[in-house]
Short mmCIF file of C-alpha atoms and ligand atoms in Angstrom, two decimals:
data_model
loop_
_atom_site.label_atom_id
_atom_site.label_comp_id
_atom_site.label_asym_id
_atom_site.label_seq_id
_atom_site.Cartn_x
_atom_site.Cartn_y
_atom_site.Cartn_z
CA UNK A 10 41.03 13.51 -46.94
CA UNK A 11 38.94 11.46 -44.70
CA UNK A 12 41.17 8.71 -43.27
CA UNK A 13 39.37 5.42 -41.75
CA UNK A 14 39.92 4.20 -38.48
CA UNK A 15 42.31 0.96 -38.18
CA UNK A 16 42.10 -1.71 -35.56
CA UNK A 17 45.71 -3.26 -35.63
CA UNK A 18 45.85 -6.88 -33.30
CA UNK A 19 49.63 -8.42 -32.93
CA UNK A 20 52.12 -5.83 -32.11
CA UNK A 21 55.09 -7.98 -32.45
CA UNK A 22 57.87 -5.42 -34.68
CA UNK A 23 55.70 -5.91 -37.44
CA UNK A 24 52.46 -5.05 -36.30
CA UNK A 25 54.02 -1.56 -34.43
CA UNK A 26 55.37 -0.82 -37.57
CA UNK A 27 52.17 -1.17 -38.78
CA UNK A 28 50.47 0.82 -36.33
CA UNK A 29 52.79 3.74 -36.39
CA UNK A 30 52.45 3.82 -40.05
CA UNK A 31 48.95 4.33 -39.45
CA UNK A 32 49.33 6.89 -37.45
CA UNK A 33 51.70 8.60 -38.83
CA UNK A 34 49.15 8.94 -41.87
CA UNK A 35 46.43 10.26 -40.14
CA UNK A 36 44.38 7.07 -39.42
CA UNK A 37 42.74 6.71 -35.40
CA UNK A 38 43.94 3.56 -34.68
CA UNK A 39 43.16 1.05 -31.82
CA UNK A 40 45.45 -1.52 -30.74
CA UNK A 41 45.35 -4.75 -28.62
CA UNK A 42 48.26 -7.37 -27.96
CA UNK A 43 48.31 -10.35 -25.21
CA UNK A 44 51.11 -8.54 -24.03
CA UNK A 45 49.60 -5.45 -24.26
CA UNK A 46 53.11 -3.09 -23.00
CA UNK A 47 54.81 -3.47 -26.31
CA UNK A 48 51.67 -0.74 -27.39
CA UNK A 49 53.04 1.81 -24.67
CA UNK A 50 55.07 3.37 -27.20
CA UNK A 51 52.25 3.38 -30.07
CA UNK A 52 49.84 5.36 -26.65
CA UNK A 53 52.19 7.79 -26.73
CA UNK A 54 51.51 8.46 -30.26
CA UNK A 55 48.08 8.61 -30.18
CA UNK A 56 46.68 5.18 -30.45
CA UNK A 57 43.90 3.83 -28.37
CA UNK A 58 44.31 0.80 -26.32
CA UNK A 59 41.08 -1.54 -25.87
CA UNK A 60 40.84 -3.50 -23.14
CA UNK A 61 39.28 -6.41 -24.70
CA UNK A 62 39.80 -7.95 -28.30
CA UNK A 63 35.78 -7.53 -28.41
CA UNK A 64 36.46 -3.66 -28.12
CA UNK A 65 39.44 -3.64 -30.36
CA UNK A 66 37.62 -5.20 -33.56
CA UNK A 67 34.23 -3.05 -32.75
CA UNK A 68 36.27 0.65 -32.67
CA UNK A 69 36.95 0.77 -36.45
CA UNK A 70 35.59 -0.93 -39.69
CA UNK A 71 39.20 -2.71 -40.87
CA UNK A 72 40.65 -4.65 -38.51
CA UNK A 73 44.44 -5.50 -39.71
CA UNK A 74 46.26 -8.64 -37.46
CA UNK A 75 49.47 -9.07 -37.97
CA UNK A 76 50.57 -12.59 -35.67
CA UNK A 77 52.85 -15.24 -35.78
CA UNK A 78 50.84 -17.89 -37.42
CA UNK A 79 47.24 -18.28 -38.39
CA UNK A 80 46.82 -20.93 -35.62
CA UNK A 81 47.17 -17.82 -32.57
CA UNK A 82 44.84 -15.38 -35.62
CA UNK A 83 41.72 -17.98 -35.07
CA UNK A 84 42.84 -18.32 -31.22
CA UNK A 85 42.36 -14.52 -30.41
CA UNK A 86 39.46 -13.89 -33.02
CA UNK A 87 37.52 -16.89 -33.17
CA UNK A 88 35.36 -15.81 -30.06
CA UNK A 89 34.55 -12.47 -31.44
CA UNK A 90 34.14 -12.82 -34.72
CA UNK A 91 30.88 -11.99 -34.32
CA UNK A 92 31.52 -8.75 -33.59
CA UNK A 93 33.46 -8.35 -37.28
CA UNK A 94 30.30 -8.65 -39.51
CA UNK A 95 29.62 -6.39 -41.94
CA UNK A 96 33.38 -5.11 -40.92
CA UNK A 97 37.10 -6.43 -42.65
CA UNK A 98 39.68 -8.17 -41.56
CA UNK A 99 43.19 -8.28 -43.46
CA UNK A 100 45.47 -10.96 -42.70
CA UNK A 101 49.25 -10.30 -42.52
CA UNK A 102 50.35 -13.09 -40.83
CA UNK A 103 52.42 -15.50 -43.18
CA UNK A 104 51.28 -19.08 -43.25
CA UNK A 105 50.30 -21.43 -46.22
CA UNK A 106 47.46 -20.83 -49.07
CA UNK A 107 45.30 -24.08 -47.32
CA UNK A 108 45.25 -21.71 -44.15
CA UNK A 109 44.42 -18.64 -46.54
CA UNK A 110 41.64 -20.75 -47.88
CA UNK A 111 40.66 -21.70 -44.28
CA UNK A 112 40.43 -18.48 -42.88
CA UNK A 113 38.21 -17.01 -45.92
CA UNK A 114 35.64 -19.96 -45.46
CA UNK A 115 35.76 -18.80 -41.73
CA UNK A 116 34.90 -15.52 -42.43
CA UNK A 117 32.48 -15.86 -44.77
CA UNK A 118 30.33 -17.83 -42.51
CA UNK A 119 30.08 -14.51 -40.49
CA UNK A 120 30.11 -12.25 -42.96
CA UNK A 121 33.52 -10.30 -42.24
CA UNK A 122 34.98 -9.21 -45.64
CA UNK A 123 38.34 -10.51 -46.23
CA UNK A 124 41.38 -10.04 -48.05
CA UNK A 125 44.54 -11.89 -47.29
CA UNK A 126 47.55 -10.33 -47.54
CA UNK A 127 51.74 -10.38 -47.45
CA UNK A 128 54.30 -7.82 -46.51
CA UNK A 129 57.09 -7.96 -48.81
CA UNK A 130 59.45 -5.83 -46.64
CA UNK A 131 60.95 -5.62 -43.16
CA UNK A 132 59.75 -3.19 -40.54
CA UNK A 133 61.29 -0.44 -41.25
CA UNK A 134 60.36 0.12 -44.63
CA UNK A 135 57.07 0.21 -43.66
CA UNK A 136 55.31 3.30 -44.95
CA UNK A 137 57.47 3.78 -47.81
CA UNK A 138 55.14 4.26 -51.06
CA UNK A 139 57.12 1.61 -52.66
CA UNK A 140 57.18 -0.92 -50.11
CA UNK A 141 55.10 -3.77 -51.45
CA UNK A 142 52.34 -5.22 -50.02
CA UNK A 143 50.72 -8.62 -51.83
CA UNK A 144 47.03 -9.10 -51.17
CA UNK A 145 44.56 -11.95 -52.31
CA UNK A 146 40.64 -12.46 -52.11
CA UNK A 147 37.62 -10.45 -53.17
CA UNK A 148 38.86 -7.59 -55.70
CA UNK A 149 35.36 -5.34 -54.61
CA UNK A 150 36.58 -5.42 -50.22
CA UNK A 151 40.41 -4.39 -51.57
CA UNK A 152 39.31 -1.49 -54.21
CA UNK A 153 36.89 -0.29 -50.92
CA UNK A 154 40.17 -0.44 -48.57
CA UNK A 155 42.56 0.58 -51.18
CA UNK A 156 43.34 4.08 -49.49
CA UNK A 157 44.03 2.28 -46.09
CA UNK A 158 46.24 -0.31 -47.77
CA UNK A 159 48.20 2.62 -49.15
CA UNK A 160 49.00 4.15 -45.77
CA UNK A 161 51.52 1.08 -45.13
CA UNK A 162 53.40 0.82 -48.81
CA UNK A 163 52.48 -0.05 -51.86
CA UNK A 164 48.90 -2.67 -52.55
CA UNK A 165 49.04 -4.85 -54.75
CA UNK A 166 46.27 -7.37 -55.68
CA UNK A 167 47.04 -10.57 -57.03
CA UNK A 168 43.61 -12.39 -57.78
CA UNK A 169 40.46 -13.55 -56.33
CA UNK A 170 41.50 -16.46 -54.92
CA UNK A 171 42.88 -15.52 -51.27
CA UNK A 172 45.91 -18.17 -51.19
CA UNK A 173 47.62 -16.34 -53.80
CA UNK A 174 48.90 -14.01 -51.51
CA UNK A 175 50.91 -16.51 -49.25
CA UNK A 176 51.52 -18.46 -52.12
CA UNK A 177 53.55 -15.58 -53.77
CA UNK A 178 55.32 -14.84 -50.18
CA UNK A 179 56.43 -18.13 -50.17
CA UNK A 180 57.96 -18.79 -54.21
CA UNK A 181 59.70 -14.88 -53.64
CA UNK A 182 61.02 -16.27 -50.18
CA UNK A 183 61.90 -19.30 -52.11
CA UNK A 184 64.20 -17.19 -54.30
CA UNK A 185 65.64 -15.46 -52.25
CA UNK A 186 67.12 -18.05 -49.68
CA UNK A 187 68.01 -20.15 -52.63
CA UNK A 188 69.44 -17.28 -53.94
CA UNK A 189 71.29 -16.27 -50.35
CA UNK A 190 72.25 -20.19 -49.77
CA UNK A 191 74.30 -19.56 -53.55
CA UNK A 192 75.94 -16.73 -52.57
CA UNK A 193 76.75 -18.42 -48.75
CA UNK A 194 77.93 -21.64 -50.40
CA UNK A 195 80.03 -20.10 -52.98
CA UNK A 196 81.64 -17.65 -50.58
CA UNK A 197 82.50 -21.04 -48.34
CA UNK A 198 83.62 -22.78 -51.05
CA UNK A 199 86.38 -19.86 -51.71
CA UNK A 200 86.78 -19.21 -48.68
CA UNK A 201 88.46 -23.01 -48.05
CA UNK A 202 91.47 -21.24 -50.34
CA UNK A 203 91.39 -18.00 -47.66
CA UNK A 204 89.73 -15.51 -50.10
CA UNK A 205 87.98 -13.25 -48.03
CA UNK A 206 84.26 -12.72 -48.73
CA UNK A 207 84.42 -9.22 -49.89
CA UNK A 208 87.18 -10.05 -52.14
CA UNK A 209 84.41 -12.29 -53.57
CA UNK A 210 82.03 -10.96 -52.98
CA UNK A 211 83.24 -7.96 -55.31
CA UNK A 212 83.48 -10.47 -58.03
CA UNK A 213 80.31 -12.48 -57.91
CA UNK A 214 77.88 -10.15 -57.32
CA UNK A 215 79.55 -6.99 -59.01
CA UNK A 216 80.33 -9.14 -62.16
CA UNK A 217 78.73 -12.66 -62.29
CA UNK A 218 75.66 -12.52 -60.50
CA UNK A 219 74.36 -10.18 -63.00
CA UNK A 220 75.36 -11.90 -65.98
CA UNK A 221 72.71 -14.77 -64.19
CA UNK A 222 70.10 -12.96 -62.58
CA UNK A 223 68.80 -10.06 -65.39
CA UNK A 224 66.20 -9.33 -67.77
CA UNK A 225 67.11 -12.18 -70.08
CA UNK A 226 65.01 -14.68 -67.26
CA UNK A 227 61.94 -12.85 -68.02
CA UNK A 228 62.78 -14.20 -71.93
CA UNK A 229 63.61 -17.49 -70.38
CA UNK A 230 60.49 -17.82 -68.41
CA UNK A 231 58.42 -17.65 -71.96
CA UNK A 232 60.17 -20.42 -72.82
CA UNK A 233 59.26 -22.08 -69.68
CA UNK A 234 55.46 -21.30 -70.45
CA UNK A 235 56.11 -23.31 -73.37
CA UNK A 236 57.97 -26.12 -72.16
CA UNK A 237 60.59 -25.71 -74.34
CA UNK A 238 64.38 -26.30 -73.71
CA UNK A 239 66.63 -26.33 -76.75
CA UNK A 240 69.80 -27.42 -75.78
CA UNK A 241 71.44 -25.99 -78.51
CA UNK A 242 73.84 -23.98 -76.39
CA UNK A 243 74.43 -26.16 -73.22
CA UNK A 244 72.75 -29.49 -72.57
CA UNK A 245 71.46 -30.72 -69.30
CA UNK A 246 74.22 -33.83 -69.38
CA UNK A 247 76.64 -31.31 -69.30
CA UNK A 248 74.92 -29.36 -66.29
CA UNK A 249 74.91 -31.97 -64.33
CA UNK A 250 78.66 -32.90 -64.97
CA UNK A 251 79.16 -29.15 -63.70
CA UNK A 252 77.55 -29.94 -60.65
CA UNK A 253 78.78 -32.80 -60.26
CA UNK A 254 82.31 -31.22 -60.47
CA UNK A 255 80.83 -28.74 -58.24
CA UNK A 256 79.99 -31.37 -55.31
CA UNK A 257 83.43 -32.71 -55.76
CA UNK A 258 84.98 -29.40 -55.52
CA UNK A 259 83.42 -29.05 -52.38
CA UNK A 260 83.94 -32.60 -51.20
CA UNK A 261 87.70 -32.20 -51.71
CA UNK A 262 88.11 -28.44 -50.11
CA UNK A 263 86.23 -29.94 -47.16
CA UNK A 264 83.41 -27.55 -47.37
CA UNK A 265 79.79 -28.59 -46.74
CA UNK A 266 78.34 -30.67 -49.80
CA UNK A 267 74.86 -31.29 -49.60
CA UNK A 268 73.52 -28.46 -51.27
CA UNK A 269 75.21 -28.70 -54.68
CA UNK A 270 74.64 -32.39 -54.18
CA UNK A 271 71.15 -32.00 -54.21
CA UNK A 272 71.12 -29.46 -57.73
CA UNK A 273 73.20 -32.58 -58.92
CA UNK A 274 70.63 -34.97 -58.18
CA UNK A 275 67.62 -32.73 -59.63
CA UNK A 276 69.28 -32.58 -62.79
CA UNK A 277 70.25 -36.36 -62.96
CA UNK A 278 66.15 -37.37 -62.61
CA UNK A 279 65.73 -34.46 -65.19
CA UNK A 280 68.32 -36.89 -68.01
CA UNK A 281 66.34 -39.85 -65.98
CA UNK A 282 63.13 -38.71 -67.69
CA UNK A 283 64.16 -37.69 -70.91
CA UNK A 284 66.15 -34.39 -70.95
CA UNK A 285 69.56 -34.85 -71.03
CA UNK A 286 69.43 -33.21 -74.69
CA UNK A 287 67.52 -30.26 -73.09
CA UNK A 288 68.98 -27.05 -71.50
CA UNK A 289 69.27 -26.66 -68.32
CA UNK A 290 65.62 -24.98 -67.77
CA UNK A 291 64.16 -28.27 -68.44
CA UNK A 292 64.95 -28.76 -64.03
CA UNK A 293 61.66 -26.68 -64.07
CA UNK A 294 59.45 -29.78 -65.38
CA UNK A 295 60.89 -31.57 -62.46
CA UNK A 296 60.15 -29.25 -60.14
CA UNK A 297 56.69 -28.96 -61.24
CA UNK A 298 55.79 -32.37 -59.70
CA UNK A 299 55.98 -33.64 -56.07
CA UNK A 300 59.39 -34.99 -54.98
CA UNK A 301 59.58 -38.95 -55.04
P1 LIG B 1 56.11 -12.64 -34.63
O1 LIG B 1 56.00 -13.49 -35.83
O2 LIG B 1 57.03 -13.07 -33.56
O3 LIG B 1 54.65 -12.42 -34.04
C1 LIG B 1 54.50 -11.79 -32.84
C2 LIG B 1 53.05 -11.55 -32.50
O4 LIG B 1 52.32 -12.79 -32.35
C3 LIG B 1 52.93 -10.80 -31.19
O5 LIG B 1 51.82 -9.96 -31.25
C4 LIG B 1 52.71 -11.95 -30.22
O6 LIG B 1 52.10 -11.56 -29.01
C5 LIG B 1 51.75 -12.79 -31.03
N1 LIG B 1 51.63 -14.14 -30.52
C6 LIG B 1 52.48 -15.19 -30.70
N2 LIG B 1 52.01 -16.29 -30.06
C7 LIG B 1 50.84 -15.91 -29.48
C8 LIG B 1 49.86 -16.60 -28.70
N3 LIG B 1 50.00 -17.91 -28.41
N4 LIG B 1 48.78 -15.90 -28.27
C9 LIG B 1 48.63 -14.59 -28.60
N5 LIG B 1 49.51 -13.89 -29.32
C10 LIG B 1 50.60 -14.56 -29.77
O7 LIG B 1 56.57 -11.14 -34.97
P2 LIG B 1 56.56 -10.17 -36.22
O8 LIG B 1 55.80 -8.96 -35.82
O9 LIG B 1 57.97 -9.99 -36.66
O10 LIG B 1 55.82 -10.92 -37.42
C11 LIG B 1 54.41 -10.97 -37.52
C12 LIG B 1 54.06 -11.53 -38.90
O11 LIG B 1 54.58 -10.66 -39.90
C13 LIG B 1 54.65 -12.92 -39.17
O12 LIG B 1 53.70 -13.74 -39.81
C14 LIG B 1 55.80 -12.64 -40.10
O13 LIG B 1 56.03 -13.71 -40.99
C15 LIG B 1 55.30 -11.41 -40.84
N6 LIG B 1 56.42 -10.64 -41.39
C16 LIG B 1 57.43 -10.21 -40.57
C17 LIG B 1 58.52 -9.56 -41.08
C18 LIG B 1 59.63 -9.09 -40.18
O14 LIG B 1 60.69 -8.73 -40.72
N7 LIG B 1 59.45 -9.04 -38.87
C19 LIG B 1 58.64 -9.31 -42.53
C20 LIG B 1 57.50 -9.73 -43.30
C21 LIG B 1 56.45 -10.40 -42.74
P3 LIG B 1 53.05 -11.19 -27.74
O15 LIG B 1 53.64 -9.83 -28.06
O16 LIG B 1 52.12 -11.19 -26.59
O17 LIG B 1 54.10 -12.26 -27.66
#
């Protein structure tokens, strides 16, 4: 099978995890980094250094940059982008969907095809099949890349609109340090008694975490579709009393208190506007409007 060449521009550990990926699946790949030693390795494996960003982007028809920001993307590219019509360019830097949006406008101007993208796993699961990679923008530039996509996990496309990539990076990042920062906090909040964290640790995520976090939220999130919150089984007056006994907890075992102070105060403006009658899913119709 005919494998397509790859220009890969950033090789920070994510971008040589990239690259070797590539490589390791058959594509000739070119690579170019300001600090172009961290490639040595990659030369060794059979990847092609250009001397110029110029060369880099003209050597294959998908150019893939992985950076730090979009910011140092449109400071290395800007001046040769030029050279990327009638070519692609995927995006794999994180960032925000306004800079998503920014950098297809960009490209369109000079017709490059675009797709923005996010990598959904640390470098070295790079390469696995399932390793999932989110990618946004024109459906017709990722079905024509699809096979290259593949090489470095798993492609996924999420819609036409090229923010939706980031977007989802950010909500799934979201959840997880929210979900991290309730593990941390618990643990310290235990921990003020001198339970060690794997004694813990055995109990809440062995046994309670997946009581919480299980199929039943993708039945919940229906009912969040519908904006509907029975409290039938639990209202949200008597969430926020838990967290307020929660804060207190923590105030008194002289742990740190902000955080549970803060789920406090979300679900006090939630009986502020109405849903103290509501379960406690009703937080998500505050959440769905700008902080005041
Ligand atoms: P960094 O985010 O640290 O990015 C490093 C790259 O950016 C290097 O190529 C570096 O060049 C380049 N760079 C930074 N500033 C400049 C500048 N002013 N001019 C030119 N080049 C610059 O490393 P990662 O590889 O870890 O991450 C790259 C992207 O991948 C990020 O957006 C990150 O969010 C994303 N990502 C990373 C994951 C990870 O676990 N590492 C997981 C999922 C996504 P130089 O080598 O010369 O400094």
């Amino acid at each position: 099978q005919h494998r397509s060449p790859v220009t890969v521009i950033g090789l920070g550990p994510m971008g040589v995890a990239l690259a070797e990926s590539l490589l390791n699946h058959g594509h000739a790949v070119t690579i170019w980094n300001r600090t172009a030693q961290k490639g040595d390795d990659l030369i060794t494996k059979g990847a092609h250094r250009a001397a110029t960003v110029a060369e880099a982007v003209s050597r294959s028809p998908v150019t893939i940059v992985c950076l730090k920001d979009y910011a140092t993307m449109h400071a290395i590219l800007n001046s040769v982008v030029d050279a990327m019509t009638g070519r692609a360019l995927v995006n794999l830097n994180s960032g925000t969907p306004t800079e998503a949006h920014a950098a297809a406008r960009w490209t369109a101007e000079h017709d490059v095809d675009y797709l923005d993208g996010a990598i959904m796993v640390p470098p070295p699961l790079i390469g696995e099949a399932d390793s999932v990679f989110l990618y946004s923008g024109s459906q017709d530039v990722f079905d024509r890349h699809r096979a290259t996509l593949a090489s470095l996990g798993d492609p996924r496309h999420l819609g036409s609109d090229p923010g939706l990539a980031v977007l989802h990076n950010a909500a799934l990042l979201d959840l997880m340090y929210a979900t991290m920062n309730g593990f941390l906090h618990a643990t310290a909040l235990v921990g003020s008694a001198g339970v060690p964290a794997v004694d813990f640790g055995e109990l809440a995520v062995k046994w309670f975490m997946p009581t919480v976090v299980n199929e039943s939220l993708i039945e919940q999130a229906s009912e969040l579709d519908q904006g509907d919150y029975p409290g039938d089984f639990g209202t949200m007056e008597m969430n926020a009393n838990a967290l307020e006994h929660i804060t207190r907890t923590s105030v008194e075992q002289g742990v740190h208190s902000d955080q549970p102070r803060l789920m406090q105060q979300i679900a006090e403006r939630a009986i502020a506007e109405g849903y103290s009658g509501r379960n406690y899913l009703a937080v998500f119709e505050i959440f769905k409007k700008p902080t005041h």
